[in-house]
Coordinates of C-alpha atoms and ligand atoms in Angstrom, one line a residue:
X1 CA -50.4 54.5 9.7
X2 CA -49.7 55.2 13.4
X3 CA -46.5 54.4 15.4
X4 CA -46.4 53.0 18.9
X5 CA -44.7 55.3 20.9
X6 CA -42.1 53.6 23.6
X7 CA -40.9 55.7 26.1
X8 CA -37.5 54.1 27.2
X9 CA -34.8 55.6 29.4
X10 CA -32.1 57.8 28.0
X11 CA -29.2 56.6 30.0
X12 CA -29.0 54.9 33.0
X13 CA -29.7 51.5 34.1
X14 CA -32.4 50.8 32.3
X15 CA -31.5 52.0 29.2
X16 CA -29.2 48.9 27.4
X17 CA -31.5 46.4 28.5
X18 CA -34.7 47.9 27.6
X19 CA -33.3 48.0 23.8
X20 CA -32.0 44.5 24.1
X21 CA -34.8 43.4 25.5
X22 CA -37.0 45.1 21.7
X23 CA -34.2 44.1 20.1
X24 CA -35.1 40.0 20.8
X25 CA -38.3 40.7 19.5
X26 CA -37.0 41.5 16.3
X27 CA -37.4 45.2 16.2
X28 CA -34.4 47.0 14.6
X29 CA -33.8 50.9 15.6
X30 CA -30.6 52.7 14.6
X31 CA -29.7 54.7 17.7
X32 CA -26.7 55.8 16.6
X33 CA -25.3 58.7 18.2
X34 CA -28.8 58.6 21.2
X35 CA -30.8 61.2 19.6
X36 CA -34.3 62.0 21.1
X37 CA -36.4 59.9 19.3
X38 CA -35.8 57.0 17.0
X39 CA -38.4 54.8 14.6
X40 CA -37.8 51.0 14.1
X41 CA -37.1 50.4 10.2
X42 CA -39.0 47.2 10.5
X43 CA -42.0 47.2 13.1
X44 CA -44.1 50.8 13.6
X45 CA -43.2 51.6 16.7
X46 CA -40.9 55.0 17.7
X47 CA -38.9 54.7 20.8
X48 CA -38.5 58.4 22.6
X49 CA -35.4 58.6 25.2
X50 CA -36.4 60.5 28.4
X51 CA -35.7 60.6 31.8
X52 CA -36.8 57.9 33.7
X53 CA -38.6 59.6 36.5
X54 CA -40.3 61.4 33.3
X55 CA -42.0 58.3 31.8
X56 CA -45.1 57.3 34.1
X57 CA -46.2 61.0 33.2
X58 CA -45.5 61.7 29.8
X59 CA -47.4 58.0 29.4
X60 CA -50.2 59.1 31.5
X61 CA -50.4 62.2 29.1
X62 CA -50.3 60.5 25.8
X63 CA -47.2 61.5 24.6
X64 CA -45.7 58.1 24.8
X65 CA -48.1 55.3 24.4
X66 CA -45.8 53.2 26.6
X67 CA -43.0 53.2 28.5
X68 CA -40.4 50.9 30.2
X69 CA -39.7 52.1 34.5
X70 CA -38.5 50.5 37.4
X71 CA -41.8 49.2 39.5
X72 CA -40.1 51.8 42.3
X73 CA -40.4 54.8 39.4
X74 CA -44.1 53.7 38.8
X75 CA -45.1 53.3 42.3
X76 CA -43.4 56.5 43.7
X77 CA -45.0 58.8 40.7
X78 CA -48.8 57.8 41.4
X79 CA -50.0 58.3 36.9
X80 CA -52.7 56.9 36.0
X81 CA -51.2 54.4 33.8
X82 CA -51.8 50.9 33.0
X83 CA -49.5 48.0 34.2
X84 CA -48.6 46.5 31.5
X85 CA -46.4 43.9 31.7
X86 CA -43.6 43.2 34.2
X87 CA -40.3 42.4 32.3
X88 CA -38.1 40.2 34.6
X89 CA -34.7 42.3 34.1
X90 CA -33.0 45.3 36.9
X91 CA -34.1 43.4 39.8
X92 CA -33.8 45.2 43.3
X93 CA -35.5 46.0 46.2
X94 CA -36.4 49.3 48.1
X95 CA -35.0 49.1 51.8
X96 CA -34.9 50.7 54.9
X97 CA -31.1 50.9 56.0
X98 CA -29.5 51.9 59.5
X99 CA -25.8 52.8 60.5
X100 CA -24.1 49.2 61.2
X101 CA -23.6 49.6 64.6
X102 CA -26.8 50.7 65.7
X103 CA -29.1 48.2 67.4
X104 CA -32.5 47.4 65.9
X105 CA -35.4 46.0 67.3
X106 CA -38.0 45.8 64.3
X107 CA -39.8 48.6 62.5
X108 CA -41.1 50.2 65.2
X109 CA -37.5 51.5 65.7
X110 CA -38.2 54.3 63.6
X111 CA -40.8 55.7 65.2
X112 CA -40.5 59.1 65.8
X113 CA -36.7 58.9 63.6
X114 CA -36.0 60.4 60.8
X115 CA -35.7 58.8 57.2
X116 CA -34.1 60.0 53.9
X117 CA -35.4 58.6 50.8
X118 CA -36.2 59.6 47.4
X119 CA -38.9 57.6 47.8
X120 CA -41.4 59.5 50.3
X121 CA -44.5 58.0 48.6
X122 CA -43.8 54.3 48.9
X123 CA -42.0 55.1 52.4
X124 CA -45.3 56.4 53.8
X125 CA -47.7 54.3 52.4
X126 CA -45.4 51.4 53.8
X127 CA -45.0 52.7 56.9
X128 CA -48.6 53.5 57.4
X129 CA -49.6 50.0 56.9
X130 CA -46.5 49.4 60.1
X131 CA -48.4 51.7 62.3
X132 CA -45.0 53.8 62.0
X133 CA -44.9 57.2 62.4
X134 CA -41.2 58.8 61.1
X135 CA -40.8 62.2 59.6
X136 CA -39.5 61.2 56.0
X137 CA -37.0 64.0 54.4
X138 CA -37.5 63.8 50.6
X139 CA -33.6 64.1 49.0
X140 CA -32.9 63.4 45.5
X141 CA -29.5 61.3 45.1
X142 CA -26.7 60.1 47.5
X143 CA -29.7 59.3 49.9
X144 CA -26.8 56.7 51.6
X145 CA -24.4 59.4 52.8
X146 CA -27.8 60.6 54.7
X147 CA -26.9 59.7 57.9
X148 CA -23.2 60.4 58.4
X149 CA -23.6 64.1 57.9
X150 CA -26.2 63.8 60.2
X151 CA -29.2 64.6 58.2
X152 CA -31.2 61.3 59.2
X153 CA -31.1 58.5 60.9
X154 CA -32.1 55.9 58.4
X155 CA -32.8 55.8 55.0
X156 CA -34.6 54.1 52.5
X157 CA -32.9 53.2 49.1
X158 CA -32.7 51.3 46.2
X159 CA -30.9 47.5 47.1
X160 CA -29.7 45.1 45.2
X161 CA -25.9 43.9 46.4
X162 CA -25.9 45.8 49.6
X163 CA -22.8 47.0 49.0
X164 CA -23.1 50.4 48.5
X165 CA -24.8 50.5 51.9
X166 CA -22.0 48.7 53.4
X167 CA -19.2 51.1 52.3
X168 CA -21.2 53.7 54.0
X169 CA -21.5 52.1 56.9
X170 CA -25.1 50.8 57.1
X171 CA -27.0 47.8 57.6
X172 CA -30.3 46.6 55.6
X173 CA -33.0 46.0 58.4
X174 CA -36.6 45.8 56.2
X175 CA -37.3 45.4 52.8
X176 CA -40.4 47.9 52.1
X177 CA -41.2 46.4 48.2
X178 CA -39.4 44.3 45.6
X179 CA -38.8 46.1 42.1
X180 CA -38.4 45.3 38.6
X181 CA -38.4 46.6 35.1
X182 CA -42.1 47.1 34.3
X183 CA -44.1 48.1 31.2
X184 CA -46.7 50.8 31.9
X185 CA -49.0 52.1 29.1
X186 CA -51.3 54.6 28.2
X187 CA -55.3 53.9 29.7
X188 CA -56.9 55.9 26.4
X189 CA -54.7 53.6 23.1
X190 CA -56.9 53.6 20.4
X191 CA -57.9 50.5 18.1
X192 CA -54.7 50.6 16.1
X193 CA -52.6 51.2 18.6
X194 CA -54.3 48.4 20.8
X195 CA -53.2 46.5 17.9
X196 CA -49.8 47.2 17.6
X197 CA -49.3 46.4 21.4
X198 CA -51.2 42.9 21.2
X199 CA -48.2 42.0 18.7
X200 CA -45.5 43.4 20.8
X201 CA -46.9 41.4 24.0
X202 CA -47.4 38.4 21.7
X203 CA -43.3 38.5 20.8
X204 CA -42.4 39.7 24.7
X205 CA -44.1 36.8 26.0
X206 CA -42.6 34.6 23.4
X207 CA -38.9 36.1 24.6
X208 CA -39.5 36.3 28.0
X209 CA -41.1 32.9 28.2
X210 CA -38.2 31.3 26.2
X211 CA -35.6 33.1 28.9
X212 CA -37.6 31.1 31.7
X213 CA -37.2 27.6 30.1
X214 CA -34.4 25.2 28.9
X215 CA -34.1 22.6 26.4
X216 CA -33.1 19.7 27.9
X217 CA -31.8 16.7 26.0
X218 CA -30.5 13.7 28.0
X219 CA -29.7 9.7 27.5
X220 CA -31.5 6.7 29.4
X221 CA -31.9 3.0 29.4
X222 CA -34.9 2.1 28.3
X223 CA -36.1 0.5 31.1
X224 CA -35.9 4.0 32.7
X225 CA -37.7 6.1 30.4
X226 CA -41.0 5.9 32.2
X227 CA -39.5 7.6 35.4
X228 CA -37.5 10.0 33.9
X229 CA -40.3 11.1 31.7
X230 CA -42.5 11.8 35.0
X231 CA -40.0 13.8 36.2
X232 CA -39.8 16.0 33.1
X233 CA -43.3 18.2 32.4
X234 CA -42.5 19.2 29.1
X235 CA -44.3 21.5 26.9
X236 CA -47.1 18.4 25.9
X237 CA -44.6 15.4 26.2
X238 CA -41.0 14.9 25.5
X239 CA -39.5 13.4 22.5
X240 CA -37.8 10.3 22.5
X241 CA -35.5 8.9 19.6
X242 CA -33.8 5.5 19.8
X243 CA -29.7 5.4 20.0
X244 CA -27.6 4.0 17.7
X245 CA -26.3 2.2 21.1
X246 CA -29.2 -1.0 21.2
X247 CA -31.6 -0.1 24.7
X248 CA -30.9 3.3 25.1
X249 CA -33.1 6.5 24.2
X250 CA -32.5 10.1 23.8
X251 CA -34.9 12.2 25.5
X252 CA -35.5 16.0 24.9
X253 CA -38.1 18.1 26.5
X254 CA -38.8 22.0 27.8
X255 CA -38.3 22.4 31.4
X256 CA -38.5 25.6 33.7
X257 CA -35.5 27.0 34.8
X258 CA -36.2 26.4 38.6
X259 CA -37.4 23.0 38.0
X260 CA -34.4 21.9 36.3
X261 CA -32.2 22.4 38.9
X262 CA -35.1 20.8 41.5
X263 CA -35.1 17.7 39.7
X264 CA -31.2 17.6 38.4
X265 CA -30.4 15.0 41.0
X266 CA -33.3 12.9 41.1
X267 CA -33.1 12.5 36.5
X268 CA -29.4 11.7 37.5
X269 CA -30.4 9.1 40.2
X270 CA -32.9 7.5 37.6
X271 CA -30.0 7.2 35.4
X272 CA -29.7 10.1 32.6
X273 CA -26.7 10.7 31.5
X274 CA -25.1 13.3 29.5
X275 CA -27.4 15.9 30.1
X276 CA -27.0 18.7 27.9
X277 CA -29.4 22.3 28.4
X278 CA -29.6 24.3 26.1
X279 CA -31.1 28.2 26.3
X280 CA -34.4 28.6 24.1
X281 CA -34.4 31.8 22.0
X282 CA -38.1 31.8 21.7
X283 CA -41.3 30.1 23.4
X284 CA -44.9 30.2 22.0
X285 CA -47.0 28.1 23.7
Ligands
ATP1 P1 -32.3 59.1 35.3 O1 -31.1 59.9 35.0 O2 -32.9 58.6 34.0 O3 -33.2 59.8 36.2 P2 -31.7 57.4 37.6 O4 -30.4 57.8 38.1 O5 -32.9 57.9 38.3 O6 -31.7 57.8 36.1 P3 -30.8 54.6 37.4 O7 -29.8 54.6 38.5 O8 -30.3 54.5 36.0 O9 -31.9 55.8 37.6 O10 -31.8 53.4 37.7 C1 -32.9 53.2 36.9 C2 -33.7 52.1 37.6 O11 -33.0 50.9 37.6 C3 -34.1 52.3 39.0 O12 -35.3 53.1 39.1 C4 -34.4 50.9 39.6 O13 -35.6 50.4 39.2 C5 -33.3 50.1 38.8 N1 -32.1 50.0 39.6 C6 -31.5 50.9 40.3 N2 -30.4 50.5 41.0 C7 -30.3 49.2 40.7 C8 -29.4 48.1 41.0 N3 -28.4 48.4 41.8 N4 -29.7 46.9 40.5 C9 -30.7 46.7 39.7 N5 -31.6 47.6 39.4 C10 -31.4 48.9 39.8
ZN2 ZN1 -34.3 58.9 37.6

């Protein structure tokens, strides 16, 4: 029988959550002591811990099926691999940073500057489609220090606080493309292995679904339960279970995150009390 391989950062980032993230679909691997490979004891896949900027290649070659990389990793290595699945965790943006108290104008600023980026792919492709022309100087770490020892006059980084770019001195001015953690597979799997991904999408969609939706349970007056049920979409329609209290109703029902917190006030206006959300483990729709 064949094992999927899943190509997962060694240590970084990227690295805790990814195995979390296997864990919640049930898939046990004893890690222990971070050797280079490990095999679940309960599902056939075998996870192999690399380099991140290693993955998109060593999937494109077959030697991991699939692989977990920041969108940035995928974009800036050019495999030919297969977007998978995008995975909602290690959110952050790649931007284009100045020294604070320069004055900018808009992207054409840096035409004809210089940028430092470990990013020179997505840099020129993005400032291509701007009609910019910079020279881009390709650097492999502390790209934010770039421009106080005078090796550029911008650069273009990973983002997600901004605070690394403001204790070296420098302002955000464009964001060039939002990242994420993404799955990226193989473009040859054969049957089996085809397979054994279907059932790992089938439980990543069930966990990363549930992470996007509460469970909502919340009392009413009776006479209310018509408009507060409009408000709440629900996964077909919400339950509703008499209180012991004569007139009133419980109601519980599934409701996306961000609509939960758009319709908070208006349920409250229609008059539900004691609102209780709860997180769902698991969602299958
Ligand atoms: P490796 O040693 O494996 O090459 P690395 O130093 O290149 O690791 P990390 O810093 O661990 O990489 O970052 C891994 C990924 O996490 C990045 O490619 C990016 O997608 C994402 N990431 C980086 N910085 C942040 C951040 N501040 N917030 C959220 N996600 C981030
Ligand atoms: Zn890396």
């Amino acid at each position: 029988m064949s094992l999927l391989k899943i190509a997962i950062q060694k240590s970084g980032r990227l690295s805790e959550d990814s195995l979390k993230l296997f864990k919640e679909c049930g898939i046990k691997v004893n890690n222990g002591a971070k050797k280079l490979k490990a095999v679940s004891s309960n599902f056939p896949v075998e996870f192999l811990y690399l380099r991140d900027d290693d993955i998109p290649g060593y999937v494109e070659d077959g030697i991991a099926d699939i692989g977990v990389v920041g969108e940035n990793v995928y974009l800036e290595a050019r495999k030919k691999v297969e977007l998978v699945k995008r995975l909602g965790f290690s959110k952050c943006r790649l931007s284009l940073a100045i020294p604070r108290d320069v004055d900018y104008s808009g992207v054409t600023f840096f035409d004809g500057k210089s940028i430092a980026t470990s990013y020179p792919v997505i840099l020129e492709k993005y400032l291509n489609k701007q009609n910019v022309k910079a020279e881009i100087h390709k650097i492999s770490g502390s790209v934010e220090i770039a421009p106080g020892i005078g090796l550029a006059e911008g650069i273009c980084d990973i983002v997600s606080s901004g605070s690394t770019l403001l204790s070296n001195g420098l302002k955000e001015v464009e964001t060039v493309t939002k990242s994420e953690a993404v799955m990226v597979g193989n473009r040859g799997l054969d049957e089996e292995k085809k397979r054994l991904l279907d059932q790992l999408l089938f439980r990543l969609d069930a966990v990363l679904v549930g992470k996007n939706n509460k469970y909502v349970l919340l009392n009413a007056p009776n006479e209310k339960l018509d408009e507060i049920i409009s408000l709440l979409p629900g996964m077909r329609s919400p339950t509703v279970l008499p209180l012991a209290t004569e007139g009133w109703s419980s109601i519980h029902s599934v409701i996306n995150e961000d609509e939960f917190w758009e319709n908070i006030q208006k349920l409250r206006e229609a008059g539900a009390e004691g609102v209780l959300v709860v997180p769902i483990e698991k969602m299958i729709r």
